[in-house]
Amino acid sequence: MKKQVYLTGITTSGTPHLGNYVGAIRPAIEASFDESNESFYFLADYHALIKTADAQLVRQSRLEIAATWLAMGLDPERVTFYRQSDIPEIPELTWMLTCMTAKGLMNRAHAYKAVVQENVEAEAADPDKGISMGLYSYPILMSADILMFGANKVPVGRDQIQHLEMARDIAQRFNHHYGELLVIPEVVVEERTAILSGLDGRKMSKSYNNVIPLFETEKKLRKSIMKIKTNSLEPGEPKEVDGNTLFEIYRAFANDEEAAAMKTAYADGIGWGDAKQQVFEHINAILAEPRERYNELMADPAKINGILDAGAEKARVHSGRLMAKLRKATGIAP
Ligand code: TRP
């Protein structure tokens, strides 16, 4: 049976946090050990340019995110693990897809519309204030990432579902004009933990400044967990787990039994300070070993870069092959 191609990327514009791990990295690493899958995981550094012009941040974040995947157990021999920017066929495909994308489709993209909405609310003179063409057409770059490797399954957070629908739309239009050359991808959303809440209860995201970094020191991790927003219920008062951010974060790192025990502790009136201490100890125990591996890798960037260079070589066998076909199909090849 033909293997299912699994593909996902993380934008390299920040320090990896618990939400990245639970929502993207952990399920992707698990999938990579399933023999019926072939996995492509990459560092979306061209996407980072949409968000920041800070070159040092992009470089540093890319190393950190690469080290995180590796420290968490990604086996670069089993998967194709690479930097988006090492695949020159990706911007090339992006252009071909741009010419197949209805402008009206991009007008509907949430990522772009959210910024327009902010501008309107702030009564800016121009509703497009601060919006680059990169942000506007970001779903097309993401489509190229996906379609380049014939991805069947794309695990992402719920906020990315629309982008997958757009990738399907664009691929269908391309195929309609040029023949069945692109695989129509499917979105995979891990329902249990797809979007982790952050310190303030909103989605854990760098944009909200509410993240818990994965590999900060033990002391800082404890401090972060102590900052998670709770309510004013006193020790001894029964507490609800539903909609409780602390519980939700714990749940993402606990098995069913552990979660049930914590739920009982809540019902029995555990104090927030004690509950947070337990959550800290639990998560810290899980992260202690990977944290050591992470620190070792970060001290040896040449090792990380060597792994990514080898990944790019593997990836380009696929991207080169597909682009040769697409150049022919579009009339670009002589
Ligand atoms: N846009 C995704 C995010 O911000 C990252 C990403 C870029 C991606 N290209 C992708 C995810 C392709 C899946 C597939 O989270």
mmCIF file of C-alpha atoms and ligand atoms in Angstrom:
data_model
loop_
_atom_site.group_PDB
_atom_site.id
_atom_site.type_symbol
_atom_site.label_atom_id
_atom_site.label_comp_id
_atom_site.label_asym_id
_atom_site.label_seq_id
_atom_site.Cartn_x
_atom_site.Cartn_y
_atom_site.Cartn_z
ATOM 1 C CA MET A 1 0.000 0.000 0.000
ATOM 2 C CA LYS A 2 1.153 3.496 -0.808
ATOM 3 C CA LYS A 3 2.239 5.448 2.244
ATOM 4 C CA GLN A 4 0.222 8.427 3.435
ATOM 5 C CA VAL A 5 2.267 11.599 3.174
ATOM 6 C CA TYR A 6 2.123 13.557 6.433
ATOM 7 C CA LEU A 7 3.386 17.131 6.333
ATOM 8 C CA THR A 8 3.502 20.043 8.722
ATOM 9 C CA GLY A 9 5.533 23.169 9.414
ATOM 10 C CA ILE A 10 6.063 25.692 12.183
ATOM 11 C CA THR A 11 6.697 29.368 11.529
ATOM 12 C CA THR A 12 10.105 30.295 12.903
ATOM 13 C CA SER A 13 9.339 33.628 14.490
ATOM 14 C CA GLY A 14 9.420 32.793 18.188
ATOM 15 C CA THR A 15 10.542 30.493 20.971
ATOM 16 C CA PRO A 16 8.734 27.136 20.984
ATOM 17 C CA HIS A 17 6.079 26.858 23.669
ATOM 18 C CA LEU A 18 3.884 24.172 25.193
ATOM 19 C CA GLY A 19 1.162 24.918 22.618
ATOM 20 C CA ASN A 20 3.513 24.215 19.674
ATOM 21 C CA TYR A 21 4.538 20.951 21.263
ATOM 22 C CA VAL A 22 1.096 19.657 22.123
ATOM 23 C CA GLY A 23 -0.637 20.960 19.007
ATOM 24 C CA ALA A 24 1.930 20.182 16.326
ATOM 25 C CA ILE A 25 5.205 18.572 17.367
ATOM 26 C CA ARG A 26 3.980 15.720 19.570
ATOM 27 C CA PRO A 27 1.290 14.360 17.220
ATOM 28 C CA ALA A 28 3.670 14.726 14.273
ATOM 29 C CA ILE A 29 6.446 12.775 15.992
ATOM 30 C CA GLU A 30 3.955 10.056 16.926
ATOM 31 C CA ALA A 31 2.744 9.872 13.322
ATOM 32 C CA SER A 32 6.325 9.544 12.103
ATOM 33 C CA PHE A 33 6.671 6.211 13.905
ATOM 34 C CA ASP A 34 3.645 4.787 12.094
ATOM 35 C CA GLU A 35 4.953 2.654 9.235
ATOM 36 C CA SER A 36 2.029 3.566 7.007
ATOM 37 C CA ASN A 37 3.135 7.224 6.933
ATOM 38 C CA GLU A 38 5.870 9.126 5.181
ATOM 39 C CA SER A 39 6.575 12.369 7.035
ATOM 40 C CA PHE A 40 7.760 15.794 5.893
ATOM 41 C CA TYR A 41 8.336 18.279 8.710
ATOM 42 C CA PHE A 42 9.817 21.679 8.099
ATOM 43 C CA LEU A 43 10.779 25.045 9.514
ATOM 44 C CA ALA A 44 8.611 27.676 7.853
ATOM 45 C CA ASP A 45 11.210 30.434 7.732
ATOM 46 C CA TYR A 46 9.728 32.192 4.681
ATOM 47 C CA HIS A 47 6.526 32.449 6.685
ATOM 48 C CA ALA A 48 8.534 34.102 9.461
ATOM 49 C CA LEU A 49 9.368 36.994 7.112
ATOM 50 C CA ILE A 50 5.653 37.822 7.037
ATOM 51 C CA LYS A 51 5.753 38.444 10.763
ATOM 52 C CA THR A 52 9.113 40.030 11.442
ATOM 53 C CA ALA A 53 12.037 41.841 9.796
ATOM 54 C CA ASP A 54 14.322 40.857 12.670
ATOM 55 C CA ALA A 55 16.905 38.622 10.952
ATOM 56 C CA GLN A 56 18.493 37.512 14.194
ATOM 57 C CA LEU A 57 15.114 36.462 15.564
ATOM 58 C CA VAL A 58 14.404 34.371 12.457
ATOM 59 C CA ARG A 59 17.824 32.685 12.629
ATOM 60 C CA GLN A 60 17.613 32.015 16.357
ATOM 61 C CA SER A 61 14.024 30.822 16.281
ATOM 62 C CA ARG A 62 14.788 28.413 13.452
ATOM 63 C CA LEU A 63 17.586 26.833 15.481
ATOM 64 C CA GLU A 64 15.407 26.648 18.590
ATOM 65 C CA ILE A 65 12.499 25.058 16.797
ATOM 66 C CA ALA A 66 14.769 22.572 15.027
ATOM 67 C CA ALA A 67 16.424 21.677 18.351
ATOM 68 C CA THR A 68 12.986 21.240 19.906
ATOM 69 C CA TRP A 69 11.855 18.703 17.312
ATOM 70 C CA LEU A 70 15.085 16.768 17.730
ATOM 71 C CA ALA A 71 15.127 16.950 21.543
ATOM 72 C CA MET A 72 11.538 15.697 21.641
ATOM 73 C CA GLY A 73 12.509 12.563 19.752
ATOM 74 C CA LEU A 74 12.190 13.289 16.048
ATOM 75 C CA ASP A 75 14.389 10.859 14.137
ATOM 76 C CA PRO A 76 15.732 12.701 11.089
ATOM 77 C CA GLU A 77 16.500 9.339 9.451
ATOM 78 C CA ARG A 78 12.837 8.363 9.523
ATOM 79 C CA VAL A 79 11.423 11.653 8.285
ATOM 80 C CA THR A 80 12.353 14.438 5.907
ATOM 81 C CA PHE A 81 13.167 17.390 8.144
ATOM 82 C CA TYR A 82 14.192 20.633 6.430
ATOM 83 C CA ARG A 83 14.147 24.413 6.173
ATOM 84 C CA GLN A 84 11.459 25.722 3.817
ATOM 85 C CA SER A 85 13.980 28.227 2.447
ATOM 86 C CA ASP A 86 16.300 25.431 1.289
ATOM 87 C CA ILE A 87 13.716 24.392 -1.287
ATOM 88 C CA PRO A 88 13.908 26.946 -4.127
ATOM 89 C CA GLU A 89 11.048 25.132 -5.854
ATOM 90 C CA ILE A 90 8.695 26.390 -3.114
ATOM 91 C CA PRO A 91 8.750 30.072 -4.134
ATOM 92 C CA GLU A 92 8.589 28.921 -7.744
ATOM 93 C CA LEU A 93 5.458 26.877 -7.103
ATOM 94 C CA THR A 94 4.083 29.755 -5.029
ATOM 95 C CA TRP A 95 4.096 31.917 -8.149
ATOM 96 C CA MET A 96 2.395 29.299 -10.292
ATOM 97 C CA LEU A 97 -0.272 28.909 -7.605
ATOM 98 C CA THR A 98 -0.615 32.671 -7.214
ATOM 99 C CA CYS A 99 -1.669 32.781 -10.847
ATOM 100 C CA MET A 100 -4.291 30.110 -10.114
ATOM 101 C CA THR A 101 -5.689 31.828 -7.023
ATOM 102 C CA ALA A 102 -8.777 34.001 -7.174
ATOM 103 C CA LYS A 103 -8.138 37.314 -5.446
ATOM 104 C CA GLY A 104 -11.571 36.961 -3.887
ATOM 105 C CA LEU A 105 -10.419 33.783 -2.159
ATOM 106 C CA MET A 106 -7.566 35.641 -0.461
ATOM 107 C CA ASN A 107 -9.941 38.471 0.510
ATOM 108 C CA ARG A 108 -11.655 35.944 2.751
ATOM 109 C CA ALA A 109 -8.532 34.746 4.596
ATOM 110 C CA HIS A 110 -8.956 35.068 8.384
ATOM 111 C CA ALA A 111 -5.324 35.992 9.012
ATOM 112 C CA TYR A 112 -5.604 39.018 6.744
ATOM 113 C CA LYS A 113 -9.152 39.916 7.743
ATOM 114 C CA ALA A 114 -8.232 39.962 11.425
ATOM 115 C CA VAL A 115 -5.744 42.764 10.796
ATOM 116 C CA VAL A 116 -8.259 44.714 8.675
ATOM 117 C CA GLN A 117 -10.725 44.337 11.533
ATOM 118 C CA GLU A 118 -8.185 45.705 14.026
ATOM 119 C CA ASN A 119 -7.553 48.670 11.728
ATOM 120 C CA VAL A 120 -11.259 49.374 11.395
ATOM 121 C CA GLU A 121 -11.721 49.170 15.157
ATOM 122 C CA ALA A 122 -8.784 51.523 15.696
ATOM 123 C CA GLU A 123 -10.370 53.858 13.125
ATOM 124 C CA ALA A 124 -7.219 53.867 10.987
ATOM 125 C CA ALA A 125 -7.428 55.983 7.824
ATOM 126 C CA ASP A 126 -6.500 52.924 5.729
ATOM 127 C CA PRO A 127 -8.068 49.554 6.617
ATOM 128 C CA ASP A 128 -5.060 47.873 4.953
ATOM 129 C CA LYS A 129 -2.607 49.679 7.205
ATOM 130 C CA GLY A 130 0.466 47.546 7.931
ATOM 131 C CA ILE A 131 -0.705 44.693 5.696
ATOM 132 C CA SER A 132 1.984 43.396 3.332
ATOM 133 C CA MET A 133 1.362 41.324 0.236
ATOM 134 C CA GLY A 134 3.165 38.582 2.165
ATOM 135 C CA LEU A 135 0.426 38.506 4.792
ATOM 136 C CA TYR A 136 -2.277 38.839 2.165
ATOM 137 C CA SER A 137 -1.100 35.911 0.079
ATOM 138 C CA TYR A 138 0.327 33.810 2.918
ATOM 139 C CA PRO A 139 -2.182 30.995 2.276
ATOM 140 C CA ILE A 140 -0.654 30.584 -1.196
ATOM 141 C CA LEU A 141 2.857 30.088 0.191
ATOM 142 C CA MET A 142 1.419 27.600 2.657
ATOM 143 C CA SER A 143 -0.361 25.814 -0.193
ATOM 144 C CA ALA A 144 2.948 25.505 -2.030
ATOM 145 C CA ASP A 145 4.540 23.946 1.072
ATOM 146 C CA ILE A 146 1.823 21.351 1.159
ATOM 147 C CA LEU A 147 1.308 20.629 -2.534
ATOM 148 C CA MET A 148 5.041 20.424 -3.253
ATOM 149 C CA PHE A 149 5.342 17.107 -1.422
ATOM 150 C CA GLY A 150 2.007 15.594 -2.341
ATOM 151 C CA ALA A 151 0.791 15.735 1.244
ATOM 152 C CA ASN A 152 -2.282 13.627 1.989
ATOM 153 C CA LYS A 153 -2.603 14.655 5.644
ATOM 154 C CA VAL A 154 -1.720 17.968 7.221
ATOM 155 C CA PRO A 155 -1.943 18.100 11.030
ATOM 156 C CA VAL A 156 -2.535 21.679 12.176
ATOM 157 C CA GLY A 157 -4.289 23.708 14.837
ATOM 158 C CA ARG A 158 -7.906 24.667 14.333
ATOM 159 C CA ASP A 159 -6.916 28.190 13.289
ATOM 160 C CA GLN A 160 -5.280 26.733 10.172
ATOM 161 C CA ILE A 161 -8.280 24.813 8.826
ATOM 162 C CA GLN A 162 -9.247 27.611 6.463
ATOM 163 C CA HIS A 163 -5.761 27.589 4.947
ATOM 164 C CA LEU A 164 -6.116 23.898 4.183
ATOM 165 C CA GLU A 165 -9.441 24.548 2.476
ATOM 166 C CA MET A 166 -7.729 27.190 0.399
ATOM 167 C CA ALA A 167 -4.896 24.810 -0.504
ATOM 168 C CA ARG A 168 -7.484 22.311 -1.730
ATOM 169 C CA ASP A 169 -9.285 24.966 -3.755
ATOM 170 C CA ILE A 170 -6.093 26.187 -5.355
ATOM 171 C CA ALA A 171 -4.892 22.656 -6.146
ATOM 172 C CA GLN A 172 -8.230 21.778 -7.743
ATOM 173 C CA ARG A 173 -8.095 24.838 -9.932
ATOM 174 C CA PHE A 174 -4.517 24.033 -10.946
ATOM 175 C CA ASN A 175 -5.459 20.449 -11.784
ATOM 176 C CA HIS A 176 -8.484 21.632 -13.740
ATOM 177 C CA HIS A 177 -6.234 23.688 -16.014
ATOM 178 C CA TYR A 178 -3.138 21.521 -16.218
ATOM 179 C CA GLY A 179 -4.180 17.957 -15.417
ATOM 180 C CA GLU A 180 -4.152 15.857 -12.244
ATOM 181 C CA LEU A 181 -0.690 16.829 -11.043
ATOM 182 C CA LEU A 182 -1.343 17.984 -7.488
ATOM 183 C CA VAL A 183 -2.560 15.826 -4.613
ATOM 184 C CA ILE A 184 -5.591 17.270 -2.794
ATOM 185 C CA PRO A 185 -4.595 17.437 0.890
ATOM 186 C CA GLU A 186 -6.737 16.742 3.944
ATOM 187 C CA VAL A 187 -6.592 18.552 7.245
ATOM 188 C CA VAL A 188 -6.010 16.627 10.486
ATOM 189 C CA VAL A 189 -7.026 18.350 13.713
ATOM 190 C CA GLU A 190 -6.210 16.654 17.005
ATOM 191 C CA GLU A 191 -9.447 17.411 18.838
ATOM 192 C CA ARG A 192 -8.320 16.713 22.383
ATOM 193 C CA THR A 193 -5.509 19.209 22.477
ATOM 194 C CA ALA A 194 -5.503 21.025 19.168
ATOM 195 C CA ILE A 195 -5.373 24.453 20.751
ATOM 196 C CA LEU A 196 -3.858 24.858 24.168
ATOM 197 C CA SER A 197 -4.878 27.858 26.249
ATOM 198 C CA GLY A 198 -2.223 30.242 27.485
ATOM 199 C CA LEU A 199 -1.626 31.967 30.823
ATOM 200 C CA ASP A 200 -4.658 34.251 30.400
ATOM 201 C CA GLY A 201 -7.023 31.585 29.075
ATOM 202 C CA ARG A 202 -6.850 32.685 25.423
ATOM 203 C CA LYS A 203 -5.165 30.467 22.809
ATOM 204 C CA MET A 204 -1.499 30.038 23.717
ATOM 205 C CA SER A 205 0.180 32.231 21.142
ATOM 206 C CA LYS A 206 3.176 34.463 20.899
ATOM 207 C CA SER A 207 0.856 37.170 19.569
ATOM 208 C CA TYR A 208 -1.000 37.212 22.900
ATOM 209 C CA ASN A 209 2.144 37.148 24.992
ATOM 210 C CA ASN A 210 0.685 34.365 27.124
ATOM 211 C CA VAL A 211 2.964 31.438 26.299
ATOM 212 C CA ILE A 212 4.810 28.974 28.491
ATOM 213 C CA PRO A 213 8.135 28.299 26.726
ATOM 214 C CA LEU A 214 8.996 24.611 26.498
ATOM 215 C CA PHE A 215 12.605 24.706 27.522
ATOM 216 C CA GLU A 216 13.031 27.500 29.980
ATOM 217 C CA THR A 217 14.825 26.599 33.210
ATOM 218 C CA GLU A 218 13.003 24.563 35.814
ATOM 219 C CA LYS A 219 12.688 27.649 37.978
ATOM 220 C CA LYS A 220 11.164 29.727 35.209
ATOM 221 C CA LEU A 221 8.808 26.931 34.217
ATOM 222 C CA ARG A 222 7.509 26.853 37.776
ATOM 223 C CA LYS A 223 7.086 30.610 37.751
ATOM 224 C CA SER A 224 5.140 30.478 34.468
ATOM 225 C CA ILE A 225 2.801 27.798 35.753
ATOM 226 C CA MET A 226 2.189 29.779 38.941
ATOM 227 C CA LYS A 227 1.055 32.661 36.692
ATOM 228 C CA ILE A 228 -1.750 30.714 35.010
ATOM 229 C CA LYS A 229 -5.018 32.554 35.579
ATOM 230 C CA THR A 230 -7.424 30.881 38.026
ATOM 231 C CA ASN A 231 -10.503 32.093 39.888
ATOM 232 C CA SER A 232 -10.949 33.233 43.483
ATOM 233 C CA LEU A 233 -12.190 29.935 44.929
ATOM 234 C CA GLU A 234 -10.481 29.162 48.245
ATOM 235 C CA PRO A 235 -8.829 25.871 49.271
ATOM 236 C CA GLY A 236 -11.560 23.528 50.453
ATOM 237 C CA GLU A 237 -14.091 24.804 47.916
ATOM 238 C CA PRO A 238 -14.884 22.331 45.108
ATOM 239 C CA LYS A 239 -13.547 23.349 41.694
ATOM 240 C CA GLU A 240 -14.617 22.670 38.124
ATOM 241 C CA VAL A 241 -12.195 21.304 35.544
ATOM 242 C CA ASP A 242 -14.282 22.381 32.544
ATOM 243 C CA GLY A 243 -12.958 25.614 31.104
ATOM 244 C CA ASN A 244 -10.149 25.709 33.678
ATOM 245 C CA THR A 245 -6.899 26.623 31.943
ATOM 246 C CA LEU A 246 -4.648 24.988 34.520
ATOM 247 C CA PHE A 247 -6.507 21.709 34.161
ATOM 248 C CA GLU A 248 -6.497 21.959 30.393
ATOM 249 C CA ILE A 249 -2.729 22.382 30.332
ATOM 250 C CA TYR A 250 -2.305 19.484 32.754
ATOM 251 C CA ARG A 251 -4.681 17.366 30.647
ATOM 252 C CA ALA A 252 -2.487 17.829 27.605
ATOM 253 C CA PHE A 253 0.387 16.155 29.474
ATOM 254 C CA ALA A 254 -1.530 13.574 31.487
ATOM 255 C CA ASN A 255 -2.969 10.144 30.760
ATOM 256 C CA ASP A 256 -6.633 9.381 31.461
ATOM 257 C CA GLU A 257 -5.967 8.078 34.962
ATOM 258 C CA GLU A 258 -3.884 11.067 35.974
ATOM 259 C CA ALA A 259 -6.508 13.427 34.591
ATOM 260 C CA ALA A 260 -9.261 11.619 36.514
ATOM 261 C CA ALA A 261 -7.238 11.869 39.743
ATOM 262 C CA MET A 262 -6.751 15.591 39.220
ATOM 263 C CA LYS A 263 -10.445 16.021 38.550
ATOM 264 C CA THR A 264 -11.174 14.349 41.890
ATOM 265 C CA ALA A 265 -8.644 16.599 43.613
ATOM 266 C CA TYR A 266 -10.444 19.621 42.117
ATOM 267 C CA ALA A 267 -13.803 18.332 43.340
ATOM 268 C CA ASP A 268 -12.275 17.759 46.787
ATOM 269 C CA GLY A 269 -11.228 21.384 46.908
ATOM 270 C CA ILE A 270 -7.491 21.351 46.258
ATOM 271 C CA GLY A 271 -6.078 24.885 46.581
ATOM 272 C CA TRP A 272 -4.848 26.590 43.414
ATOM 273 C CA GLY A 273 -1.305 26.858 44.771
ATOM 274 C CA ASP A 274 -1.144 23.113 45.424
ATOM 275 C CA ALA A 275 -2.725 22.269 42.089
ATOM 276 C CA LYS A 276 -0.204 24.437 40.277
ATOM 277 C CA GLN A 277 2.679 22.830 42.158
ATOM 278 C CA GLN A 278 1.426 19.390 41.071
ATOM 279 C CA VAL A 279 1.045 20.498 37.471
ATOM 280 C CA PHE A 280 4.547 21.962 37.538
ATOM 281 C CA GLU A 281 6.074 18.783 38.943
ATOM 282 C CA HIS A 282 4.279 16.643 36.392
ATOM 283 C CA ILE A 283 5.238 18.701 33.339
ATOM 284 C CA ASN A 284 8.762 19.296 34.601
ATOM 285 C CA ALA A 285 9.331 15.548 34.964
ATOM 286 C CA ILE A 286 8.274 15.063 31.350
ATOM 287 C CA LEU A 287 10.475 17.889 30.066
ATOM 288 C CA ALA A 288 13.603 17.310 32.167
ATOM 289 C CA GLU A 289 15.384 14.909 29.803
ATOM 290 C CA PRO A 290 14.392 16.612 26.554
ATOM 291 C CA ARG A 291 15.525 19.901 28.126
ATOM 292 C CA GLU A 292 19.023 18.472 28.580
ATOM 293 C CA ARG A 293 19.116 17.240 24.991
ATOM 294 C CA TYR A 294 17.823 20.615 23.828
ATOM 295 C CA ASN A 295 20.546 22.493 25.673
ATOM 296 C CA GLU A 296 23.195 20.201 24.219
ATOM 297 C CA LEU A 297 21.889 20.754 20.689
ATOM 298 C CA MET A 298 21.676 24.516 21.127
ATOM 299 C CA ALA A 299 25.330 24.477 22.145
ATOM 300 C CA ASP A 300 26.170 22.806 18.813
ATOM 301 C CA PRO A 301 24.391 24.693 15.978
ATOM 302 C CA ALA A 302 26.651 23.029 13.377
ATOM 303 C CA LYS A 303 25.097 19.701 14.279
ATOM 304 C CA ILE A 304 21.556 21.053 13.852
ATOM 305 C CA ASN A 305 22.461 22.701 10.559
ATOM 306 C CA GLY A 306 24.084 19.525 9.272
ATOM 307 C CA ILE A 307 20.886 17.588 9.946
ATOM 308 C CA LEU A 308 18.816 20.250 8.154
ATOM 309 C CA ASP A 309 21.186 20.342 5.168
ATOM 310 C CA ALA A 310 20.820 16.586 4.780
ATOM 311 C CA GLY A 311 17.034 16.954 5.068
ATOM 312 C CA ALA A 312 16.981 19.550 2.301
ATOM 313 C CA GLU A 313 18.848 17.200 0.015
ATOM 314 C CA LYS A 314 16.247 14.511 0.608
ATOM 315 C CA ALA A 315 13.382 16.951 0.130
ATOM 316 C CA ARG A 316 14.733 18.340 -3.115
ATOM 317 C CA VAL A 317 14.575 14.963 -4.802
ATOM 318 C CA HIS A 318 10.783 15.279 -4.514
ATOM 319 C CA SER A 319 10.463 18.988 -5.184
ATOM 320 C CA GLY A 320 12.762 18.797 -8.217
ATOM 321 C CA ARG A 321 10.751 15.971 -9.703
ATOM 322 C CA LEU A 322 7.386 17.662 -9.246
ATOM 323 C CA MET A 323 8.571 21.050 -10.490
ATOM 324 C CA ALA A 324 9.944 19.492 -13.674
ATOM 325 C CA LYS A 325 6.446 18.170 -14.371
ATOM 326 C CA LEU A 326 4.787 21.467 -13.516
ATOM 327 C CA ARG A 327 7.173 23.474 -15.680
ATOM 328 C CA LYS A 328 6.291 21.234 -18.569
ATOM 329 C CA ALA A 329 2.564 21.354 -17.885
ATOM 330 C CA THR A 330 2.495 25.158 -17.649
ATOM 331 C CA GLY A 331 4.582 25.727 -20.778
ATOM 332 C CA ILE A 332 7.504 27.174 -18.854
ATOM 333 C CA ALA A 333 9.891 24.368 -19.788
ATOM 334 C CA PRO A 334 11.218 24.834 -23.364
HETATM 335 N N1 TRP B 1 0.968 28.683 8.817
HETATM 336 C C1 TRP B 1 1.302 27.691 9.789
HETATM 337 C C2 TRP B 1 1.200 28.310 11.187
HETATM 338 O O1 TRP B 1 1.343 29.496 11.329
HETATM 339 C C3 TRP B 1 2.699 27.166 9.576
HETATM 340 C C4 TRP B 1 2.825 26.526 8.235
HETATM 341 C C5 TRP B 1 3.437 27.053 7.144
HETATM 342 C C6 TRP B 1 2.304 25.260 7.868
HETATM 343 N N2 TRP B 1 3.338 26.190 6.099
HETATM 344 C C7 TRP B 1 2.641 25.090 6.499
HETATM 345 C C8 TRP B 1 1.584 24.272 8.544
HETATM 346 C C9 TRP B 1 2.253 23.946 5.803
HETATM 347 C C10 TRP B 1 1.205 23.130 7.841
HETATM 348 C C11 TRP B 1 1.538 22.966 6.481
HETATM 349 O O2 TRP B 1 0.999 27.592 12.133
#
